[in-house]
Every structure is written in structure tokens, then in C-alpha cells.
């Protein structure tokens, strides 16, 4: 499968939220994290995931309160979204990642790059 389907992914509990993520491509390929925009979900990347999965281990994360991820009780901020993405990266034991984000996901990617 080379597109996100919201079936067969995994959940990671971060604080009081469950974050949903899916992976495409070879497990030993370089990691590429996709961060979607506000009110979106990982399937918004499906036009490009078949191409990306040829070279990358593509990991799509549904942001807190969007897609299949739950919101939890804390306020939704860019800092929290950054923390969530970093916890998924830690959980997957990824030492090096490339980030692609648009809209809110782009802000999170920029925050991660700056830190």
C-alpha cells in the first residue's frame, strides 16, 4: 500500500491524547515525516505518497484532535503539536528525519527545525 487509509496504523499515547500515525515504504529507507494542515489529516498527502514511498519511509501523523487522533484536555498549541511529533519520532527511534508540512504542519516543521 502506498497511500494512507486510516486503517492498520498505530496509536501512541502522549499525555492524555492518542496520536494516530501510519507508515509507508521500506522500513530501512530514510524517514520522511508528513505533517498536515489544520482541520486536515494524513490522507491529504495521498496524491504524492506513492511517489515518496519509492525512496522514503513515509510517516504520516494525524495531528491532535484531527483525523484519527484524539484531542486530549490540554489547549491545542503549536508547541504541543511539535511535542507530539517529537514523541512519535522518539517512539519510532528515528535518529534523523526529513520533514514536510503545510499550513499548521509547516509551522510545526519550522519549529522543529529551529529547535
Short mmCIF file of C-alpha atoms in Angstrom, two decimals:
data_model
loop_
_atom_site.label_atom_id
_atom_site.label_comp_id
_atom_site.label_asym_id
_atom_site.label_seq_id
_atom_site.Cartn_x
_atom_site.Cartn_y
_atom_site.Cartn_z
CA UNK A 1 0.00 0.00 0.00
CA UNK A 2 1.40 3.41 -0.91
CA UNK A 3 -1.37 5.68 0.34
CA UNK A 4 -2.68 6.44 3.81
CA UNK A 5 -6.01 4.74 4.52
CA UNK A 6 -6.69 5.30 8.23
CA UNK A 7 -6.65 1.51 8.58
CA UNK A 8 -3.85 -0.51 10.06
CA UNK A 9 -1.91 2.39 11.54
CA UNK A 10 -0.84 2.67 15.14
CA UNK A 11 -1.61 4.85 18.13
CA UNK A 12 0.82 6.44 20.54
CA UNK A 13 -0.44 7.89 23.81
CA UNK A 14 1.07 11.30 24.53
CA UNK A 15 -0.15 12.82 27.77
CA UNK A 16 -3.92 12.28 27.57
CA UNK A 17 -4.26 12.04 23.78
CA UNK A 18 -3.94 9.13 21.36
CA UNK A 19 -1.96 10.09 18.27
CA UNK A 20 -2.59 8.09 15.11
CA UNK A 21 0.18 7.51 12.59
CA UNK A 22 0.78 5.33 9.55
CA UNK A 23 3.94 4.28 7.74
CA UNK A 24 4.53 3.60 4.05
CA UNK A 25 7.58 2.42 2.14
CA UNK A 26 10.56 0.36 3.26
CA UNK A 27 11.32 0.32 6.99
CA UNK A 28 15.05 0.76 6.28
CA UNK A 29 14.63 3.77 3.97
CA UNK A 30 15.32 7.34 5.16
CA UNK A 31 12.46 8.65 7.31
CA UNK A 32 10.15 11.36 5.98
CA UNK A 33 7.55 12.82 8.36
CA UNK A 34 4.44 14.39 6.81
CA UNK A 35 2.58 17.00 8.89
CA UNK A 36 -0.80 18.07 7.51
CA UNK A 37 -2.56 21.40 7.77
CA UNK A 38 -5.25 22.49 10.20
CA UNK A 39 -8.54 20.60 10.10
CA UNK A 40 -6.87 18.04 7.84
CA UNK A 41 -5.49 14.52 8.15
CA UNK A 42 -2.79 12.32 6.67
CA UNK A 43 -4.84 11.34 3.62
CA UNK A 44 -4.39 14.89 2.30
CA UNK A 45 -0.92 13.75 1.18
CA UNK A 46 -2.16 10.76 -0.86
CA UNK A 47 -1.55 12.47 -4.21
CA UNK A 48 2.21 12.35 -3.53
CA UNK A 49 2.71 9.38 -1.18
CA UNK A 50 3.04 6.76 -3.97
CA UNK A 51 6.00 8.73 -5.35
CA UNK A 52 7.56 9.42 -1.95
CA UNK A 53 7.24 5.81 -0.76
CA UNK A 54 9.56 4.65 -3.56
CA UNK A 55 12.52 6.32 -1.81
CA UNK A 56 11.40 7.12 1.73
CA UNK A 57 9.95 5.54 4.84
CA UNK A 58 6.95 7.87 4.85
CA UNK A 59 5.34 8.52 8.24
CA UNK A 60 2.09 10.46 8.41
CA UNK A 61 0.86 11.74 11.77
CA UNK A 62 -2.73 12.85 12.35
CA UNK A 63 -2.39 15.97 14.50
CA UNK A 64 -4.02 16.04 17.91
CA UNK A 65 -7.81 16.35 17.57
CA UNK A 66 -7.75 15.73 13.81
CA UNK A 67 -8.14 12.63 11.66
CA UNK A 68 -7.99 9.58 13.94
CA UNK A 69 -6.09 11.32 16.77
CA UNK A 70 -7.89 12.39 19.92
CA UNK A 71 -7.67 15.93 21.29
CA UNK A 72 -6.95 15.37 24.97
CA UNK A 73 -7.59 18.02 27.60
CA UNK A 74 -4.70 20.44 27.05
CA UNK A 75 -5.04 23.50 24.82
CA UNK A 76 -4.01 22.90 21.21
CA UNK A 77 -0.88 24.93 20.50
CA UNK A 78 1.99 24.73 18.04
CA UNK A 79 4.28 23.83 20.93
CA UNK A 80 2.01 20.89 21.82
CA UNK A 81 1.83 19.76 18.18
CA UNK A 82 5.64 19.94 17.99
CA UNK A 83 5.93 17.92 21.20
CA UNK A 84 3.53 15.32 19.78
CA UNK A 85 5.50 14.91 16.55
CA UNK A 86 8.75 14.65 18.50
CA UNK A 87 7.25 11.92 20.71
CA UNK A 88 6.29 9.89 17.62
CA UNK A 89 9.85 10.28 16.30
CA UNK A 90 11.26 9.18 19.67
CA UNK A 91 8.82 6.25 19.84
CA UNK A 92 9.96 5.06 16.41
CA UNK A 93 13.62 5.51 17.47
CA UNK A 94 14.36 7.69 14.45
CA UNK A 95 17.73 9.41 14.71
CA UNK A 96 17.35 11.51 11.59
CA UNK A 97 14.20 12.66 9.79
CA UNK A 98 13.16 14.91 6.95
CA UNK A 99 10.00 16.95 7.49
CA UNK A 100 7.34 18.12 5.07
CA UNK A 101 4.46 20.15 6.41
CA UNK A 102 1.87 22.52 5.04
CA UNK A 103 -0.09 25.21 6.83
CA UNK A 104 -0.15 24.29 10.55
CA UNK A 105 2.09 21.32 9.78
CA UNK A 106 4.57 23.68 8.12
CA UNK A 107 4.72 25.82 11.26
CA UNK A 108 5.35 22.72 13.35
CA UNK A 109 8.09 21.60 10.94
CA UNK A 110 9.75 25.03 11.13
CA UNK A 111 9.59 24.95 14.93
CA UNK A 112 11.21 21.51 14.93
CA UNK A 113 13.94 22.59 12.54
CA UNK A 114 14.66 25.69 14.65
CA UNK A 115 14.99 23.65 17.84
#
